[in-house]
PDB file of C-alpha atoms and ligand atoms in Angstrom:
ATOM      1  CA  MET A1104       0.006  -0.005  -0.010  1.00  0.00           C
ATOM      2  CA  LYS A1105       1.407   3.357  -0.992  1.00  0.00           C
ATOM      3  CA  LYS A1106       0.935   5.965   1.721  1.00  0.00           C
ATOM      4  CA  ALA A1107       2.025   9.616   1.764  1.00  0.00           C
ATOM      5  CA  ILE A1108       1.897  12.464   4.266  1.00  0.00           C
ATOM      6  CA  PHE A1109       1.069  15.886   2.885  1.00  0.00           C
ATOM      7  CA  PRO A1110       2.791  18.155   5.415  1.00  0.00           C
ATOM      8  CA  GLY A1111       2.252  21.887   5.725  1.00  0.00           C
ATOM      9  CA  SER A1112       0.925  24.789   7.813  1.00  0.00           C
ATOM     10  CA  PHE A1113      -2.354  25.133   5.898  1.00  0.00           C
ATOM     11  CA  ASP A1114      -2.976  28.400   7.561  1.00  0.00           C
ATOM     12  CA  PRO A1115      -5.485  28.332   5.884  1.00  0.00           C
ATOM     13  CA  PHE A1116      -6.023  25.406   3.455  1.00  0.00           C
ATOM     14  CA  THR A1117      -6.426  26.788  -0.097  1.00  0.00           C
ATOM     15  CA  ILE A1118      -7.646  25.405  -3.466  1.00  0.00           C
ATOM     16  CA  GLY A1119      -3.924  25.107  -4.295  1.00  0.00           C
ATOM     17  CA  HIS A1120      -3.557  22.556  -1.400  1.00  0.00           C
ATOM     18  CA  TYR A1121      -6.893  20.910  -2.348  1.00  0.00           C
ATOM     19  CA  ASP A1122      -5.788  20.386  -5.901  1.00  0.00           C
ATOM     20  CA  ILE A1123      -2.470  18.770  -4.849  1.00  0.00           C
ATOM     21  CA  VAL A1124      -4.334  16.394  -2.509  1.00  0.00           C
ATOM     22  CA  ASN A1125      -6.815  15.337  -5.164  1.00  0.00           C
ATOM     23  CA  ARG A1126      -4.073  14.754  -7.678  1.00  0.00           C
ATOM     24  CA  GLY A1127      -2.093  12.840  -5.047  1.00  0.00           C
ATOM     25  CA  LEU A1128      -5.006  10.464  -4.657  1.00  0.00           C
ATOM     26  CA  LYS A1129      -4.219   9.179  -8.094  1.00  0.00           C
ATOM     27  CA  LEU A1130      -0.703   8.230  -7.022  1.00  0.00           C
ATOM     28  CA  PHE A1131      -1.242   7.023  -3.444  1.00  0.00           C
ATOM     29  CA  ASP A1132      -3.694   4.744  -1.734  1.00  0.00           C
ATOM     30  CA  GLU A1133      -3.789   6.909   1.341  1.00  0.00           C
ATOM     31  CA  ILE A1134      -2.824  10.495   2.150  1.00  0.00           C
ATOM     32  CA  VAL A1135      -2.420  11.908   5.676  1.00  0.00           C
ATOM     33  CA  ILE A1136      -2.787  15.701   5.595  1.00  0.00           C
ATOM     34  CA  SER A1137      -0.315  16.607   8.336  1.00  0.00           C
ATOM     35  CA  ILE A1138      -0.530  20.004  10.028  1.00  0.00           C
ATOM     36  CA  GLY A1139       2.800  20.915  11.509  1.00  0.00           C
ATOM     37  CA  ARG A1140       2.765  22.681  14.823  1.00  0.00           C
ATOM     38  CA  ASN A1141       5.426  25.359  14.317  1.00  0.00           C
ATOM     39  CA  SER A1142       6.064  27.465  17.424  1.00  0.00           C
ATOM     40  CA  ALA A1143       8.322  29.854  15.386  1.00  0.00           C
ATOM     41  CA  LYS A1144       5.534  30.669  12.900  1.00  0.00           C
ATOM     42  CA  LYS A1145       2.726  32.967  14.120  1.00  0.00           C
ATOM     43  CA  GLU A1146      -0.574  31.354  13.316  1.00  0.00           C
ATOM     44  CA  THR A1147      -3.633  33.104  12.057  1.00  0.00           C
ATOM     45  CA  PHE A1148      -6.233  30.350  12.293  1.00  0.00           C
ATOM     46  CA  PRO A1149      -5.977  28.167  15.401  1.00  0.00           C
ATOM     47  CA  ILE A1150      -4.562  24.777  14.594  1.00  0.00           C
ATOM     48  CA  ARG A1151      -7.629  22.823  15.847  1.00  0.00           C
ATOM     49  CA  GLU A1152      -9.855  24.937  13.611  1.00  0.00           C
ATOM     50  CA  ARG A1153      -7.649  24.194  10.612  1.00  0.00           C
ATOM     51  CA  GLU A1154      -7.731  20.459  11.425  1.00  0.00           C
ATOM     52  CA  GLU A1155     -11.533  20.516  11.692  1.00  0.00           C
ATOM     53  CA  ALA A1156     -11.992  22.580   8.487  1.00  0.00           C
ATOM     54  CA  ILE A1157      -9.788  20.134   6.456  1.00  0.00           C
ATOM     55  CA  ARG A1158     -11.543  17.120   7.948  1.00  0.00           C
ATOM     56  CA  LYS A1159     -14.865  18.628   6.861  1.00  0.00           C
ATOM     57  CA  ILE A1160     -13.591  19.151   3.272  1.00  0.00           C
ATOM     58  CA  PHE A1161     -12.620  15.464   2.973  1.00  0.00           C
ATOM     59  CA  LYS A1162     -15.315  13.832   5.119  1.00  0.00           C
ATOM     60  CA  ASP A1163     -16.510  11.706   2.197  1.00  0.00           C
ATOM     61  CA  GLU A1164     -13.001  10.585   1.155  1.00  0.00           C
ATOM     62  CA  PRO A1165     -12.020   7.563   3.278  1.00  0.00           C
ATOM     63  CA  ARG A1166      -8.471   7.618   1.873  1.00  0.00           C
ATOM     64  CA  ILE A1167      -7.727  10.934   3.392  1.00  0.00           C
ATOM     65  CA  SER A1168      -7.030  11.613   7.100  1.00  0.00           C
ATOM     66  CA  VAL A1169      -5.980  14.762   8.919  1.00  0.00           C
ATOM     67  CA  ARG A1170      -3.470  14.872  11.812  1.00  0.00           C
ATOM     68  CA  ILE A1171      -1.586  17.466  13.792  1.00  0.00           C
ATOM     69  CA  TYR A1172       2.098  16.750  14.522  1.00  0.00           C
ATOM     70  CA  ASP A1173       4.868  18.451  16.415  1.00  0.00           C
ATOM     71  CA  CYS A1174       7.991  16.463  15.639  1.00  0.00           C
ATOM     72  CA  LEU A1175      10.351  16.086  12.695  1.00  0.00           C
ATOM     73  CA  THR A1176       8.435  15.485   9.540  1.00  0.00           C
ATOM     74  CA  VAL A1177      10.339  12.232   8.801  1.00  0.00           C
ATOM     75  CA  ASP A1178       9.584  10.913  12.295  1.00  0.00           C
ATOM     76  CA  PHE A1179       5.888  11.657  11.789  1.00  0.00           C
ATOM     77  CA  ALA A1180       5.955   9.898   8.404  1.00  0.00           C
ATOM     78  CA  ARG A1181       7.425   6.851  10.097  1.00  0.00           C
ATOM     79  CA  GLU A1182       4.954   7.052  12.943  1.00  0.00           C
ATOM     80  CA  VAL A1183       2.027   6.809  10.484  1.00  0.00           C
ATOM     81  CA  GLY A1184       3.707   4.312   8.219  1.00  0.00           C
ATOM     82  CA  ALA A1185       4.033   6.589   5.180  1.00  0.00           C
ATOM     83  CA  GLN A1186       6.774   5.929   2.622  1.00  0.00           C
ATOM     84  CA  PHE A1187       6.298   9.198   0.747  1.00  0.00           C
ATOM     85  CA  ILE A1188       6.134  12.913   1.360  1.00  0.00           C
ATOM     86  CA  LEU A1189       3.843  14.793  -1.093  1.00  0.00           C
ATOM     87  CA  ARG A1190       4.515  18.465  -1.729  1.00  0.00           C
ATOM     88  CA  GLY A1191       3.512  21.149  -4.275  1.00  0.00           C
ATOM     89  CA  VAL A1192       5.711  23.471  -6.270  1.00  0.00           C
ATOM     90  CA  ARG A1193       4.595  26.886  -7.610  1.00  0.00           C
ATOM     91  CA  CYS A1194       7.773  28.659  -8.616  1.00  0.00           C
ATOM     92  CA  VAL A1195      11.605  28.365  -8.563  1.00  0.00           C
ATOM     93  CA  GLN A1196      11.787  29.619  -4.981  1.00  0.00           C
ATOM     94  CA  ASP A1197       9.474  26.753  -3.956  1.00  0.00           C
ATOM     95  CA  PHE A1198      11.623  24.410  -6.024  1.00  0.00           C
ATOM     96  CA  GLU A1199      14.829  25.348  -4.319  1.00  0.00           C
ATOM     97  CA  TYR A1200      13.246  25.078  -0.924  1.00  0.00           C
ATOM     98  CA  GLU A1201      11.608  21.724  -1.674  1.00  0.00           C
ATOM     99  CA  ARG A1202      14.841  20.306  -3.036  1.00  0.00           C
ATOM    100  CA  ASN A1203      16.684  21.040   0.179  1.00  0.00           C
ATOM    101  CA  MET A1204      13.879  19.629   2.292  1.00  0.00           C
ATOM    102  CA  ALA A1205      13.664  16.489   0.070  1.00  0.00           C
ATOM    103  CA  GLU A1206      17.378  15.869   0.318  1.00  0.00           C
ATOM    104  CA  ALA A1207      17.396  16.327   4.102  1.00  0.00           C
ATOM    105  CA  ASN A1208      14.387  14.036   4.518  1.00  0.00           C
ATOM    106  CA  LYS A1209      15.840  11.439   2.322  1.00  0.00           C
ATOM    107  CA  GLU A1210      19.053  11.544   4.325  1.00  0.00           C
ATOM    108  CA  LEU A1211      17.293  11.586   7.729  1.00  0.00           C
ATOM    109  CA  GLY A1212      14.528   9.072   7.088  1.00  0.00           C
ATOM    110  CA  GLU A1213      15.095   7.324   3.786  1.00  0.00           C
ATOM    111  CA  ILE A1214      11.833   8.839   2.637  1.00  0.00           C
ATOM    112  CA  GLU A1215      11.057   9.901  -0.956  1.00  0.00           C
ATOM    113  CA  THR A1216       9.495  13.304  -1.659  1.00  0.00           C
ATOM    114  CA  ILE A1217       7.068  13.442  -4.609  1.00  0.00           C
ATOM    115  CA  LEU A1218       6.536  16.963  -6.003  1.00  0.00           C
ATOM    116  CA  LEU A1219       3.558  17.978  -8.059  1.00  0.00           C
ATOM    117  CA  TYR A1220       3.579  21.150 -10.086  1.00  0.00           C
ATOM    118  CA  THR A1221       0.837  23.591  -9.449  1.00  0.00           C
ATOM    119  CA  ARG A1222      -1.803  24.223 -12.041  1.00  0.00           C
ATOM    120  CA  PRO A1223      -0.804  27.540 -13.729  1.00  0.00           C
ATOM    121  CA  GLU A1224      -4.166  29.033 -12.717  1.00  0.00           C
ATOM    122  CA  TYR A1225      -3.359  28.376  -9.044  1.00  0.00           C
ATOM    123  CA  ALA A1226       0.281  29.391  -9.112  1.00  0.00           C
ATOM    124  CA  HIS A1227      -0.407  32.732  -7.381  1.00  0.00           C
ATOM    125  CA  ILE A1228      -2.511  31.220  -4.640  1.00  0.00           C
ATOM    126  CA  SER A1229      -1.020  30.965  -1.110  1.00  0.00           C
ATOM    127  CA  SER A1230      -2.126  30.959   2.465  1.00  0.00           C
ATOM    128  CA  THR A1231      -0.451  34.291   2.760  1.00  0.00           C
ATOM    129  CA  LEU A1232      -2.722  35.813   0.042  1.00  0.00           C
ATOM    130  CA  VAL A1233      -5.801  34.378   1.810  1.00  0.00           C
ATOM    131  CA  ARG A1234      -4.676  35.653   5.192  1.00  0.00           C
ATOM    132  CA  ASP A1235      -4.095  39.123   3.821  1.00  0.00           C
ATOM    133  CA  LEU A1236      -7.520  39.328   2.179  1.00  0.00           C
ATOM    134  CA  TYR A1237      -9.116  37.913   5.314  1.00  0.00           C
ATOM    135  CA  SER A1238      -7.425  40.496   7.536  1.00  0.00           C
ATOM    136  CA  TYR A1239      -8.989  43.257   5.403  1.00  0.00           C
ATOM    137  CA  ASN A1240     -12.393  41.548   5.486  1.00  0.00           C
ATOM    138  CA  LYS A1241     -12.205  40.836   1.742  1.00  0.00           C
ATOM    139  CA  ASP A1242     -14.006  37.883   0.011  1.00  0.00           C
ATOM    140  CA  VAL A1243     -11.681  34.825   0.028  1.00  0.00           C
ATOM    141  CA  SER A1244     -14.169  32.385  -1.522  1.00  0.00           C
ATOM    142  CA  ALA A1245     -12.341  32.107  -4.801  1.00  0.00           C
ATOM    143  CA  TYR A1246      -9.290  30.778  -3.030  1.00  0.00           C
ATOM    144  CA  VAL A1247     -10.592  28.298  -0.577  1.00  0.00           C
ATOM    145  CA  PRO A1248     -12.303  24.882  -1.347  1.00  0.00           C
ATOM    146  CA  ASN A1249     -16.066  24.966  -1.956  1.00  0.00           C
ATOM    147  CA  LYS A1250     -16.980  23.294   1.327  1.00  0.00           C
ATOM    148  CA  LEU A1251     -15.378  26.140   3.287  1.00  0.00           C
ATOM    149  CA  ARG A1252     -17.089  28.940   1.404  1.00  0.00           C
TER     150      ARG A1252
HETATM  151  P1  ADP B1840       4.690  25.168   4.500  1.00  0.00           P
HETATM  152  O1  ADP B1840       4.515  26.157   5.646  1.00  0.00           O
HETATM  153  O2  ADP B1840       5.276  23.896   4.899  1.00  0.00           O
HETATM  154  O3  ADP B1840       5.337  25.716   3.247  1.00  0.00           O
HETATM  155  P2  ADP B1840       2.048  25.424   3.279  1.00  0.00           P
HETATM  156  O4  ADP B1840       0.880  25.157   3.947  1.00  0.00           O
HETATM  157  O5  ADP B1840       2.378  26.824   2.843  1.00  0.00           O
HETATM  158  O6  ADP B1840       3.226  24.781   4.101  1.00  0.00           O
HETATM  159  O7  ADP B1840       2.159  24.606   1.935  1.00  0.00           O
HETATM  160  C1  ADP B1840       2.152  23.136   1.930  1.00  0.00           C
HETATM  161  C2  ADP B1840       2.519  22.567   0.562  1.00  0.00           C
HETATM  162  O8  ADP B1840       1.608  23.001  -0.366  1.00  0.00           O
HETATM  163  C3  ADP B1840       3.875  23.150   0.067  1.00  0.00           C
HETATM  164  O9  ADP B1840       4.544  22.112  -0.569  1.00  0.00           O
HETATM  165  C4  ADP B1840       3.544  24.250  -0.905  1.00  0.00           C
HETATM  166  O10 ADP B1840       4.540  24.466  -1.848  1.00  0.00           O
HETATM  167  C5  ADP B1840       2.287  23.653  -1.470  1.00  0.00           C
HETATM  168  N1  ADP B1840       1.354  24.687  -2.032  1.00  0.00           N
HETATM  169  C6  ADP B1840       0.926  25.776  -1.444  1.00  0.00           C
HETATM  170  N2  ADP B1840       0.173  26.507  -2.245  1.00  0.00           N
HETATM  171  C7  ADP B1840       0.157  25.812  -3.509  1.00  0.00           C
HETATM  172  C8  ADP B1840      -0.434  26.070  -4.756  1.00  0.00           C
HETATM  173  N3  ADP B1840      -1.232  27.152  -4.981  1.00  0.00           N
HETATM  174  N4  ADP B1840      -0.222  25.182  -5.793  1.00  0.00           N
HETATM  175  C9  ADP B1840       0.522  24.090  -5.474  1.00  0.00           C
HETATM  176  N5  ADP B1840       1.105  23.782  -4.338  1.00  0.00           N
HETATM  177  C10 ADP B1840       0.972  24.671  -3.312  1.00  0.00           C
END
């Protein structure tokens, strides 16, 4: 059975994330959306709210589960029995970052990272964009999955 974790902050979960997960379902039997607790990063949406919102989006998809973790990503992957890390790439900056992470995770945990390129129409979508709009009371519905609108 092929199992992947999709780790991230998801503060909040966007249609860019949603698309990567749905495309990942064609590659993996199971995906664990893994929300990293990062004390160095200031959170906008409380982590439990993020967890609940993502669960709601995928409530009819038994191959998806949602977890919060606060350890090294490779250790968490091992804990849930995942052989792969799924990540998305939007631009060269993402690529450089993801390459370093992938190399480190391969060295630390013998785990393979699978990168999916963003759809061009989602390349500009980020949690930061949604947070900014949200902070100015702007409509974010175009950037978050249907079930959260
Ligand atoms: P992190 O804080 O670990 O970067 P994010 O929640 O920002 O976590 O993103 C999680 C993953 O989703 C990352 O691999 C990121 O590159 C990817 N991602 C974010 N937005 C998009 C998008 N619009 N299209 C494709 N991948 C994306």
